Amino acid sequence: MSGTLVTDPDVVDAASRDRSPVEEVGAAIALVRATCRDDVVATMRWANERGVPVITRGAGTGLSGGANAIDGCLVLDVSRMNAIKTINPAERIAVVEPGVLNGDLSDAVREQGLFYPPDPGSWRISSIGGNVATNAGGLCCVKYGVTKKFVRALEVVLADGSVMRTGTPTAKGVAGYDLTGLIVGSEGTLGVVTEVTLALVPAPDDELVAVALFDSASRACEVAATYLEAGGRPSMLEFMDGPTLAAVQRMADLGFDESVDGMLIVGCDDATRQDVEFAAFSRLAEEAGAEVFVAESVAESLQFTAARRLVGNAFEAMGRDLVDDVCVPLRRTGELVDGVRALGKKHRIRVATAGHLGDGNMHPAVLYSPGDAPEAVDEKRRAYAAFEEIMQLGLDLGGTITGEHGVGRLKASVLPVELGETNTRIQRELRRVFDPNGTLNPGVNLASDHS
Amino acid sequence: MSGTLVTDPDVVDAASRDRSPVEEVGAAIALVRATCRDDVVATMRWANERGVPVITRGAGTGLSGGANAIDGCLVLDVSRMNAIKTINPAERIAVVEPGVLNGDLSDAVREQGLFYPPDPGSWRISSIGGNVATNAGGLCCVKYGVTKKFVRALEVVLADGSVMRTGTPTAKGVAGYDLTGLIVGSEGTLGVVTEVTLALVPAPDDELVAVALFDSASRACEVAATYLEAGGRPSMLEFMDGPTLAAVQRMADLGFDESVDGMLIVGCDDATRQDVEFAAFSRLAEEAGAEVFVAESVAESLQFTAARRLVGNAFEAMGRDLVDDVCVPLRRTGELVDGVRALGKKHRIRVATAGHLGDGNMHPAVLYSPGDAPEAVDEKRRAYAAFEEIMQLGLDLGGTITGEHGVGRLKASVLPVELGETNTRIQRELRRVFDPNGTLNPGVNLASDHS
């Protein structure tokens, strides 16, 4: 095996968690740094024969605990498998290893006049393998869709070390069941992805944005839904509520008035459509009493987008944050924001909501103070209580407990509530087909899949 | 049960085949015409307990024998479950029963300013349930993608009669494995779809087209690939070779010169982009020696599109046709067309190729005469030999044996060749999870799944 086996406890420990607030992290017995598919095959064979659990990780930027170690496991790190094997402009595809960072791939394809749309908040530092594992989304999805839409084919090492190819590099293909789509979003529980064939699109024009400031968060949500219902085709439709703006404002002075309680950012990356999109959006926003700015340059547009991308850091700077990831019907997003605020009051906890409003994919954040002091411990308890109720609120509004972060360990116990009995049963049985010995990421996605 | 049970042999026989050339059709014991989900549940329970195979059918427009009966089976017809339950412009979704015709849904959503893109050649007469079962494509796919991209959620009756809901009506959702995507394209082998939630998009502008006539089929293919590589973003990119044009010409005089050996139709349904798209395409096509016409009206555009849509009927009028459905990388489409012609010569059989060139999804047709005369029997043997070799040619060019028609019974024996050993094994085991007794469409998709 050409990869490295590490047993130094400090190094292993450092590789044993992702960026989620999930605190339960077990003691792994070792860390394998794979450099090629054969390393992965050897690791899976060894582990499967001995019944040793394997937790696969890429860049470790996940937010749901999907890469957190458990006691006695191997941590399999594929971040060194980071070759961009092919960029083919004629076929509009790229073939990459799982450890390639999204940002590095995006830069590389841009140089060839192409565009890889999926852009999770972590795009600069998250890996394609991780994006595939969680079916990551981002700001682009309202126009381009999530990661799954761009994955054409995979090479996967199964739990027993056998190698499976799925899909085809062609634009279409319906030969057999869609195992590619089944593995995308499966959070490392069905196999270890060792190669990804991705679809690319022609590079769009420079994205310009319009920004609207409302004194009511839920009215901002209503305007967004009305704009889409009227035929709006934005390349971005993002939302930040007042508390989120305040948090961002603490990081970088954006000059927002404190009376602003809801901000929309509408992007358009098709130069031929920008006038019509911004006119349609501005009219609706102004009718609803908003103040609207249409950026006059790419630089100005990037500034507003950067403010949106700062949200994660801004929350982190305020303490610990439990960022939820519910997705609800567009017409229910206002109720979601209002409901989250009511839950914040009920549990006496700071909450703030931002999100990919054009998809109904909202990220309410529940903020609490770190530490072991009794007040901190109590605040954390209230934060988790609010978080649980936000998930339930998402379901009550006809939505889902996760739009793009994944289930991980954070939401594994709630997943069966959303899926229902028959779907849960089928999912558990499918998992056993791929991994009869329960080696791959036990406890992730479906908590009690081998109970 | 509110549905109808029919045992009249003539009626049962008439419902026992789809539009494929697959001639093996068994004798079903009865036909169930379901009118609601409970009919499907009752049928599946009854059949599963007795080990009676169930062949589900919608409109019966499939081209791969996926709805052909086998001896001793029940035929379950869901075409009377044809209610459009919801069209929701705010959420851009429709909720429909499986028997709704694609054309009827398309008309209904258009009235509300929305668009359901998937448009298989059979769109006027094929059902949404069948489109879901085969993951149907069409002329739209180069811009909008295949059926799978538009299916958000399903209600499915499993082999044992249990009811499962998959997916969510929201734009995004990653809670658990993507069972929705697994069932789309599974050709009725994993369950019976009883409700479909579909994503819609804003109605586009009127589609205009440009047409280019080449004296070389493979040169037309090259120009199409170059146009896409240069950043072309058509809403349609279709191909017909000389023999196809001749067949269509026999149906409707389109005034084509006999020297034309390849025709491209490039569509654009975004009024703000039409000038730039047609200019870019025209320049490339003219440089390659083609004659180019840019339609000046919707009527003229529809005329060219109609000619493309006539291909199926034109072939049928010439005898029997085995229409293949291979999908290959864009840069290999010219080789495919030339290779198909060589196979025609080799097997002394008429061949013609049309297809969704922008996706590399080509439909070579192998034509033969019907009948039992020795010459006809021999010609049919040669036609099937050519057909098999076309599938292999598609694989040799790095493609797949089916881009949109599905595997059905027609290609079931070849499927494992494309999938490879591990993928085939996993697919068989997945099928057993859904259908342990092998009740659903035995012999379809994976021929020997219970052998």
GROMACS .gro file of C-alpha atoms in nm, chain A residues 89-92 134-135 137-138 141 143 146 148-149 158 160 162-179 181-182 184-186 189-190 202-205 225 227-229 231-233 269-270 272-273 325 327-332 356 358-359 361 398-407 415 418-419 422-423 425-427 429-431 433-434 445-446, chain B residues 89-92 134-135 137-138 141 143 146 148-149 158 160 162-179 181-182 184-186 189-190 202-205 225 227-229 231-233 269-270 272-273 325 327-332 356 358-359 361 398-407 415 418-419 422-423 425-427 429-431 433-434 445-446:
model
  182
   89PRO     CA    1  -1.437   2.086  -2.317
   90ALA     CA    2  -1.577   1.891  -2.612
   91GLU     CA    3  -1.777   1.659  -2.387
   92ARG     CA    4  -1.817   1.920  -2.112
  134THR     CA    5  -2.369   1.506   0.093
  135ASN     CA    6  -2.514   1.603  -0.247
  137GLY     CA    7  -2.589   2.262  -0.279
  138GLY     CA    8  -2.503   2.629  -0.265
  141CYS     CA    9  -2.885   2.583  -0.707
  143LYS     CA   10  -3.065   2.806  -1.146
  146VAL     CA   11  -2.750   2.048  -0.670
  148LYS     CA   12  -2.636   1.523  -0.809
  149LYS     CA   13  -2.732   1.691  -1.131
  158LEU     CA   14  -1.761  -0.125  -0.186
  160ASP     CA   15  -1.586  -0.579   0.068
  162SER     CA   16  -1.478  -0.480  -0.478
  163VAL     CA   17  -1.470  -0.199  -0.732
  164MET     CA   18  -1.788  -0.084  -0.905
  165ARG     CA   19  -1.832   0.160  -1.189
  166THR     CA   20  -2.168   0.334  -1.220
  167GLY     CA   21  -2.321   0.560  -1.484
  168THR     CA   22  -2.171   0.670  -1.811
  169PRO     CA   23  -1.979   0.980  -1.919
  170THR     CA   24  -2.252   1.055  -2.174
  171ALA     CA   25  -2.525   1.314  -2.125
  172LYS     CA   26  -2.796   1.049  -2.104
  173GLY     CA   27  -2.804   0.686  -1.997
  174VAL     CA   28  -3.081   0.463  -1.860
  175ALA     CA   29  -2.910   0.124  -1.863
  176GLY     CA   30  -3.014  -0.028  -1.531
  177TYR     CA   31  -3.092   0.136  -1.199
  178ASP     CA   32  -2.938   0.473  -1.120
  179LEU     CA   33  -2.671   0.362  -0.873
  181GLY     CA   34  -2.774   0.887  -0.798
  182LEU     CA   35  -2.817   0.644  -0.511
  184VAL     CA   36  -2.458   1.068  -0.433
  185GLY     CA   37  -2.585   1.193  -0.098
  186SER     CA   38  -2.533   0.858   0.079
  189THR     CA   39  -2.251   0.459   0.389
  190LEU     CA   40  -2.271   0.267   0.061
  202PRO     CA   41  -2.044   2.679  -2.057
  203ALA     CA   42  -1.906   2.963  -1.849
  204PRO     CA   43  -2.185   3.213  -1.787
  205ASP     CA   44  -2.154   3.588  -1.814
  225ALA     CA   45  -4.192   3.378  -0.397
  227TYR     CA   46  -4.102   3.707  -0.819
  228LEU     CA   47  -4.046   3.337  -0.895
  229GLU     CA   48  -4.417   3.276  -0.948
  231GLY     CA   49  -4.152   3.372  -1.402
  232GLY     CA   50  -3.829   3.501  -1.249
  233ARG     CA   51  -3.519   3.309  -1.355
  269ASP     CA   52  -2.547   3.555  -1.483
  270ASP     CA   53  -2.693   3.595  -1.832
  272THR     CA   54  -2.897   3.929  -2.210
  273ARG     CA   55  -3.146   3.883  -1.925
  325ASP     CA   56  -3.076   2.323   0.703
  327CYS     CA   57  -3.605   2.316   0.306
  328VAL     CA   58  -3.971   2.414   0.279
  329PRO     CA   59  -4.214   2.513   0.004
  330LEU     CA   60  -4.141   2.865  -0.123
  331ARG     CA   61  -4.469   3.007   0.005
  332ARG     CA   62  -4.394   2.880   0.355
  356HIS     CA   63  -3.102   2.990  -0.037
  358GLY     CA   64  -3.507   3.060  -0.417
  359ASP     CA   65  -3.502   2.690  -0.327
  361ASN     CA   66  -3.358   2.599   0.159
  398GLY     CA   67  -4.432   2.041   0.426
  399GLY     CA   68  -4.054   2.038   0.396
  400THR     CA   69  -3.753   1.827   0.484
  401ILE     CA   70  -3.503   1.819   0.770
  402THR     CA   71  -3.210   1.872   0.534
  403GLY     CA   72  -3.181   2.040   0.198
  404GLU     CA   73  -2.808   2.015   0.147
  405HIS     CA   74  -2.601   1.949   0.460
  406GLY     CA   75  -2.696   1.586   0.494
  407VAL     CA   76  -2.821   1.380   0.785
  415LEU     CA   77  -3.459   1.081   0.970
  418GLU     CA   78  -3.943   1.220   0.785
  419LEU     CA   79  -3.909   0.905   0.575
  422THR     CA   80  -4.180   0.170   0.456
  423ASN     CA   81  -3.920   0.406   0.313
  425ARG     CA   82  -3.725  -0.015   0.600
  426ILE     CA   83  -3.626  -0.013   0.233
  427GLN     CA   84  -3.335   0.224   0.301
  429GLU     CA   85  -3.224  -0.307   0.350
  430LEU     CA   86  -3.050  -0.123   0.064
  431ARG     CA   87  -2.772  -0.032   0.299
  433VAL     CA   88  -2.694  -0.490   0.022
  434PHE     CA   89  -2.394  -0.261  -0.010
  445ASN     CA   90  -2.765   0.869   0.799
  446LEU     CA   91  -2.980   0.593   0.947
  540PRO     CA   92  -4.745   2.801  -0.996
  541ALA     CA   93  -4.603   2.937  -0.670
  542GLU     CA   94  -4.406   2.619  -0.603
  543ARG     CA   95  -4.365   2.537  -0.972
  585THR     CA   96  -3.820   0.471  -1.855
  586ASN     CA   97  -3.673   0.807  -1.746
  588GLY     CA   98  -3.595   1.198  -2.277
  589GLY     CA   99  -3.679   1.392  -2.589
  592CYS     CA  100  -3.297   1.734  -2.302
  594LYS     CA  101  -3.114   2.220  -2.242
  597VAL     CA  102  -3.435   1.404  -1.879
  599LYS     CA  103  -3.551   1.226  -1.367
  600LYS     CA  104  -3.451   1.587  -1.328
  609LEU     CA  105  -4.435  -0.204  -0.348
  611ASP     CA  106  -4.613  -0.667  -0.113
  613SER     CA  107  -4.719  -0.158   0.109
  614VAL     CA  108  -4.725   0.210   0.016
  615MET     CA  109  -4.407   0.416   0.018
  616ARG     CA  110  -4.358   0.789  -0.026
  617THR     CA  111  -4.022   0.910  -0.152
  618GLY     CA  112  -3.866   1.253  -0.191
  619THR     CA  113  -4.017   1.588  -0.103
  620PRO     CA  114  -4.207   1.852  -0.299
  621THR     CA  115  -3.930   2.103  -0.218
  622ALA     CA  116  -3.657   2.205  -0.460
  623LYS     CA  117  -3.388   2.038  -0.252
  624GLY     CA  118  -3.382   1.747  -0.011
  625VAL     CA  119  -3.108   1.507   0.100
  626ALA     CA  120  -3.280   1.323   0.382
  627GLY     CA  121  -3.178   0.962   0.323
  628TYR     CA  122  -3.100   0.776   0.003
  629ASP     CA  123  -3.253   0.899  -0.322
  630LEU     CA  124  -3.521   0.634  -0.368
  632GLY     CA  125  -3.414   0.863  -0.844
  633LEU     CA  126  -3.374   0.489  -0.803
  635VAL     CA  127  -3.732   0.663  -1.200
  636GLY     CA  128  -3.605   0.453  -1.490
  637SER     CA  129  -3.659   0.121  -1.311
  640THR     CA  130  -3.943  -0.359  -1.153
  641LEU     CA  131  -3.925  -0.192  -0.810
  653PRO     CA  132  -4.134   2.913  -1.631
  654ALA     CA  133  -4.271   2.899  -1.985
  655PRO     CA  134  -3.990   2.984  -2.225
  656ASP     CA  135  -4.019   3.216  -2.521
  676ALA     CA  136  -1.986   1.912  -3.133
  678TYR     CA  137  -2.075   2.446  -3.173
  679LEU     CA  138  -2.133   2.305  -2.824
  680GLU     CA  139  -1.763   2.312  -2.741
  682GLY     CA  140  -2.025   2.745  -2.569
  683GLY     CA  141  -2.348   2.691  -2.761
  684ARG     CA  142  -2.657   2.672  -2.546
  720ASP     CA  143  -3.628   2.922  -2.678
  721ASP     CA  144  -3.481   3.233  -2.517
  723THR     CA  145  -3.275   3.732  -2.585
  724ARG     CA  146  -3.026   3.470  -2.705
  776ASP     CA  147  -3.111   0.416  -2.874
  778CYS     CA  148  -2.580   0.738  -2.645
  779VAL     CA  149  -2.214   0.815  -2.712
  780PRO     CA  150  -1.971   1.098  -2.639
  781LEU     CA  151  -2.043   1.398  -2.862
  782ARG     CA  152  -1.713   1.369  -3.049
  783ARG     CA  153  -1.790   1.007  -3.140
  807HIS     CA  154  -3.080   1.401  -3.015
  809GLY     CA  155  -2.672   1.755  -2.860
  810ASP     CA  156  -2.680   1.476  -2.603
  812ASN     CA  157  -2.826   1.022  -2.799
  849GLY     CA  158  -1.754   0.482  -2.483
  850GLY     CA  159  -2.132   0.506  -2.464
  851THR     CA  160  -2.435   0.320  -2.338
  852ILE     CA  161  -2.686   0.078  -2.492
  853THR     CA  162  -2.978   0.303  -2.404
  854GLY     CA  163  -3.006   0.678  -2.355
  855GLU     CA  164  -3.379   0.709  -2.307
  856HIS     CA  165  -3.587   0.413  -2.428
  857GLY     CA  166  -3.491   0.182  -2.144
  858VAL     CA  167  -3.370  -0.176  -2.136
  866LEU     CA  168  -2.735  -0.500  -1.992
  869GLU     CA  169  -2.249  -0.271  -2.000
  870LEU     CA  170  -2.284  -0.272  -1.621
  873THR     CA  171  -2.015  -0.583  -0.946
  874ASN     CA  172  -2.273  -0.331  -1.062
  876ARG     CA  173  -2.470  -0.805  -0.872
  877ILE     CA  174  -2.569  -0.498  -0.669
  878GLN     CA  175  -2.860  -0.421  -0.905
  880GLU     CA  176  -2.974  -0.757  -0.493
  881LEU     CA  177  -3.145  -0.417  -0.486
  882ARG     CA  178  -3.425  -0.559  -0.693
  884VAL     CA  179  -3.503  -0.583  -0.160
  885PHE     CA  180  -3.803  -0.429  -0.332
  896ASN     CA  181  -3.429  -0.472  -1.720
  897LEU     CA  182  -3.216  -0.750  -1.573
   0.00000   0.00000   0.00000
